[in-house]
Amino acid sequence: MSARDAVAAVTGRFTEHRPDARPAAPDGPLGWSGYAESRARAVERTGEEESVLYGTAGVGDRECVLVSFEFGFLGGSLGGHTGDRLEAAYTLARQRRLPLVSLVATGGSRMQEGMIALVQLQRVARASALLRAAGLPQIAVLRDPTTGGGWATVGAGADVVLALPGAQIGFAGSRVRPADADPYAYTAEGQSAAGAVDAVVAPDELPGVLHRWLTLLTATAPAEAASVPRALSATALPSTGWDAVEQARSAARPRAGAYLDAYFAYRLPLTGDRCGGTDPGLLAGVGLHDGRPVAYVAQCGTATRPAGYRTAARVVRLADRLGLPVLTLVDTPGAANDAEAERAGAGSAIADAFAAVASAGVPVTTLVIGEGGSGGALALAAPDNTHVTSDSYFSVIAPELAAAILKRGPDEVRSTADQLRLRPQDLVDLGVARSVVGPAGA
């Protein structure tokens, strides 16, 4: 797919822009023999003057600055004039207060321009950082292939990273990676499994997905606190601490997915910690609730992995930068504490989640919908806006573990649960929770 075909696949409204031309030596800054002829053949073959084109576009009713790579022009490589165009695109987005969407297909930096090509990555990184500081979102769509410095700046540096099925994606291109490397690791699906891609999107679904993302990420209303979801069950308040634990652990209790589906008209996922990890027990992304975008982080009843906390911190910080309120759903027996979790940096990941919530300038709303297990649950709870359902509990530690630490026998676990004052009504009395929410209509 050419650069213009890629543009036409997502929008019928595109106005191309060009930066001011600047002179260049025929064979480039290195005087690379035959470079001028290679460029001339690329121009003739593609009809383009460079490996990138950009301009303003409309995706549905949403305006954006659109960048598209032409892989047929020297492998979509980045040279000095490519850097001019990319920097100009980011600047245009910043000046017009528009999101940036990049349709990426590149083999990396252009060899024939040597270090002059490589330093374009610094230009792109700075332009991206300025756009980020201006509170404007960046979405990357990874086409086939997306490798080298283009992946490590325009692609991986975006807030939302989408990929086309089967696309080759990786810092190492096919000719420079180890001969025995697992090919799956360099695919869209492999990068998604490793937490570097948020979603793999079929080409025919891409325009709609882009429109929904642009709708969610370009809110202009003040970030008022997200409303508290209503409970999905009418369970009575527990009479004892152990009753609260059993209700929260019941397999019949509604889980995070059901709460999110009831709360949002639609939602789009943000997946992975960008450090090589994902946590299937944590759902995160942005959804539309009562016509307003709300970022969400939801635990799904399992022990939360380090990748889950890092993903949560990433989403909260993105919401903070874009002015979106945050909803967190707490439901975990605690943070994962196995050896693998420790090696993956459980402590630092939990600390990062605490810091993201504590420093958020946008309002965070929390509903405890099941188990609230110690610091692993508290890391995602709003300090002053946490609510609980009647089939939940929140405790400094699970009753069984508390009894073990206190050298009490199994027959004392139930009384220990009472002493911990972990029932929903106890949490309100203690000032830890603001309310016990009931079901809709109650």
Short mmCIF file of N, CA and C in Angstrom, two decimals, residues 6-7 10-11 13-19 52-69 84-104 127-128 131 136-141 154 158-160 210 214 218:
data_model
loop_
_atom_site.label_atom_id
_atom_site.label_comp_id
_atom_site.label_asym_id
_atom_site.label_seq_id
_atom_site.Cartn_x
_atom_site.Cartn_y
_atom_site.Cartn_z
N ALA A 6 -2.75 4.55 1.74
CA ALA A 6 -2.97 4.44 3.17
C ALA A 6 -3.81 5.60 3.68
N VAL A 7 -3.55 6.80 3.17
CA VAL A 7 -4.37 7.96 3.55
C VAL A 7 -5.81 7.77 3.11
N VAL A 10 -8.27 5.67 5.20
CA VAL A 10 -8.83 6.15 6.47
C VAL A 10 -9.58 7.46 6.35
N THR A 11 -9.42 8.19 5.24
CA THR A 11 -10.09 9.47 5.10
C THR A 11 -10.25 9.86 3.64
N ARG A 13 -10.82 13.18 3.17
CA ARG A 13 -10.55 14.62 3.28
C ARG A 13 -9.11 14.81 3.75
N PHE A 14 -8.24 15.14 2.83
CA PHE A 14 -6.83 15.31 3.15
C PHE A 14 -6.28 16.49 2.37
N THR A 15 -5.67 17.42 3.09
CA THR A 15 -5.02 18.58 2.47
C THR A 15 -3.54 18.49 2.75
N GLU A 16 -2.76 18.28 1.71
CA GLU A 16 -1.32 18.07 1.90
C GLU A 16 -0.61 19.39 2.20
N HIS A 17 0.39 19.31 3.06
CA HIS A 17 1.28 20.44 3.36
C HIS A 17 2.71 20.04 3.00
N ARG A 18 3.53 21.06 2.76
CA ARG A 18 4.94 20.80 2.49
C ARG A 18 5.78 21.83 3.24
N PRO A 19 6.89 21.41 3.82
CA PRO A 19 7.76 22.39 4.47
C PRO A 19 8.52 23.21 3.42
N VAL A 52 7.94 10.58 3.20
CA VAL A 52 6.84 10.93 4.10
C VAL A 52 6.04 12.05 3.48
N LEU A 53 4.73 11.99 3.58
CA LEU A 53 3.87 13.12 3.26
C LEU A 53 2.99 13.40 4.46
N TYR A 54 2.51 14.63 4.58
CA TYR A 54 1.71 15.00 5.75
C TYR A 54 0.74 16.11 5.37
N GLY A 55 -0.25 16.31 6.21
CA GLY A 55 -1.22 17.37 6.00
C GLY A 55 -2.34 17.27 7.01
N THR A 56 -3.37 18.07 6.83
CA THR A 56 -4.53 18.02 7.70
C THR A 56 -5.57 17.09 7.09
N ALA A 57 -6.33 16.44 7.95
CA ALA A 57 -7.29 15.45 7.47
C ALA A 57 -8.49 15.41 8.39
N GLY A 58 -9.57 14.83 7.88
CA GLY A 58 -10.75 14.57 8.68
C GLY A 58 -11.05 13.09 8.68
N VAL A 59 -11.12 12.51 9.87
CA VAL A 59 -11.52 11.11 10.02
C VAL A 59 -12.91 11.15 10.62
N GLY A 60 -13.91 10.89 9.80
CA GLY A 60 -15.27 11.15 10.23
C GLY A 60 -15.43 12.63 10.48
N ASP A 61 -15.92 12.98 11.65
CA ASP A 61 -16.08 14.41 11.98
C ASP A 61 -14.94 14.92 12.85
N ARG A 62 -13.83 14.20 12.91
CA ARG A 62 -12.70 14.58 13.75
C ARG A 62 -11.51 15.02 12.91
N GLU A 63 -10.98 16.19 13.21
CA GLU A 63 -9.83 16.72 12.49
C GLU A 63 -8.53 16.25 13.12
N CYS A 64 -7.52 16.09 12.31
CA CYS A 64 -6.21 15.69 12.81
C CYS A 64 -5.15 16.10 11.82
N VAL A 65 -3.90 16.01 12.22
CA VAL A 65 -2.77 16.08 11.30
C VAL A 65 -2.39 14.64 10.99
N LEU A 66 -2.28 14.33 9.71
CA LEU A 66 -2.04 12.96 9.27
C LEU A 66 -0.67 12.87 8.61
N VAL A 67 0.12 11.88 9.03
CA VAL A 67 1.43 11.59 8.44
C VAL A 67 1.35 10.21 7.82
N SER A 68 1.88 10.06 6.61
CA SER A 68 1.89 8.75 5.97
C SER A 68 3.25 8.49 5.33
N PHE A 69 3.78 7.30 5.58
CA PHE A 69 5.08 6.91 5.05
C PHE A 69 4.91 6.20 3.71
N ASP A 84 12.68 17.01 8.12
CA ASP A 84 12.02 18.30 7.94
C ASP A 84 10.51 18.13 7.92
N ARG A 85 10.05 17.13 7.20
CA ARG A 85 8.60 16.92 7.06
C ARG A 85 7.97 16.44 8.37
N LEU A 86 8.64 15.52 9.04
CA LEU A 86 8.09 15.03 10.30
C LEU A 86 8.03 16.15 11.34
N GLU A 87 9.10 16.91 11.45
CA GLU A 87 9.10 18.01 12.41
C GLU A 87 8.02 19.01 12.07
N ALA A 88 7.83 19.29 10.78
CA ALA A 88 6.80 20.23 10.36
C ALA A 88 5.41 19.70 10.69
N ALA A 89 5.21 18.38 10.57
CA ALA A 89 3.91 17.79 10.89
C ALA A 89 3.59 17.94 12.37
N TYR A 90 4.55 17.63 13.22
CA TYR A 90 4.33 17.78 14.67
C TYR A 90 4.08 19.25 15.02
N THR A 91 4.82 20.15 14.38
CA THR A 91 4.64 21.58 14.65
C THR A 91 3.25 22.03 14.21
N LEU A 92 2.80 21.56 13.05
CA LEU A 92 1.47 21.91 12.56
C LEU A 92 0.40 21.43 13.54
N ALA A 93 0.56 20.23 14.05
CA ALA A 93 -0.41 19.72 15.03
C ALA A 93 -0.43 20.58 16.29
N ARG A 94 0.75 20.99 16.73
CA ARG A 94 0.82 21.81 17.94
C ARG A 94 0.21 23.19 17.70
N GLN A 95 0.48 23.78 16.55
CA GLN A 95 -0.03 25.11 16.27
C GLN A 95 -1.55 25.12 16.12
N ARG A 96 -2.08 24.07 15.55
CA ARG A 96 -3.53 24.02 15.30
C ARG A 96 -4.29 23.28 16.39
N ARG A 97 -3.57 22.83 17.43
CA ARG A 97 -4.19 22.10 18.54
C ARG A 97 -4.96 20.89 18.01
N LEU A 98 -4.28 20.07 17.21
CA LEU A 98 -4.89 18.90 16.63
C LEU A 98 -4.11 17.65 17.03
N PRO A 99 -4.78 16.51 17.14
CA PRO A 99 -4.06 15.26 17.38
C PRO A 99 -3.27 14.87 16.14
N LEU A 100 -2.24 14.06 16.34
CA LEU A 100 -1.39 13.59 15.25
C LEU A 100 -1.62 12.09 15.04
N VAL A 101 -1.92 11.70 13.81
CA VAL A 101 -2.08 10.30 13.45
C VAL A 101 -1.00 9.96 12.42
N SER A 102 -0.22 8.92 12.70
CA SER A 102 0.86 8.52 11.80
C SER A 102 0.58 7.13 11.25
N LEU A 103 0.64 7.01 9.93
CA LEU A 103 0.50 5.73 9.24
C LEU A 103 1.91 5.31 8.84
N VAL A 104 2.51 4.45 9.64
CA VAL A 104 3.96 4.22 9.57
C VAL A 104 4.28 2.98 8.74
N ALA A 127 10.20 16.89 18.78
CA ALA A 127 8.92 17.37 18.28
C ALA A 127 7.77 16.61 18.94
N SER A 128 7.95 15.31 19.14
CA SER A 128 6.94 14.51 19.81
C SER A 128 6.77 14.93 21.27
N LEU A 131 4.79 18.12 21.49
CA LEU A 131 3.36 17.88 21.27
C LEU A 131 2.73 17.25 22.51
N LEU A 136 -1.58 17.19 23.63
CA LEU A 136 -2.23 16.71 22.41
C LEU A 136 -1.85 15.25 22.18
N PRO A 137 -2.82 14.42 21.79
CA PRO A 137 -2.56 12.99 21.65
C PRO A 137 -1.90 12.62 20.34
N GLN A 138 -1.20 11.49 20.36
CA GLN A 138 -0.56 10.93 19.18
C GLN A 138 -1.00 9.48 19.03
N ILE A 139 -1.41 9.13 17.82
CA ILE A 139 -1.84 7.77 17.50
C ILE A 139 -0.98 7.27 16.35
N ALA A 140 -0.43 6.09 16.50
CA ALA A 140 0.36 5.49 15.43
C ALA A 140 -0.34 4.24 14.92
N VAL A 141 -0.37 4.10 13.60
CA VAL A 141 -0.86 2.89 12.95
C VAL A 141 0.34 2.24 12.27
N VAL A 154 8.45 7.55 16.02
CA VAL A 154 7.08 7.84 15.60
C VAL A 154 6.11 6.76 16.07
N ALA A 158 4.13 6.94 20.35
CA ALA A 158 2.75 7.44 20.35
C ALA A 158 2.02 7.02 21.63
N ASP A 159 0.94 7.72 21.92
CA ASP A 159 0.12 7.40 23.09
C ASP A 159 -0.68 6.12 22.87
N VAL A 160 -1.19 5.97 21.66
CA VAL A 160 -1.96 4.79 21.28
C VAL A 160 -1.28 4.16 20.07
N LEU A 210 -10.09 4.48 14.42
CA LEU A 210 -9.41 5.77 14.52
C LEU A 210 -10.39 6.87 14.91
N LEU A 214 -10.05 9.14 18.22
CA LEU A 214 -9.96 10.61 18.13
C LEU A 214 -11.08 11.26 18.93
N THR A 218 -9.92 13.67 22.39
CA THR A 218 -9.93 15.11 22.10
C THR A 218 -11.08 15.80 22.82
#
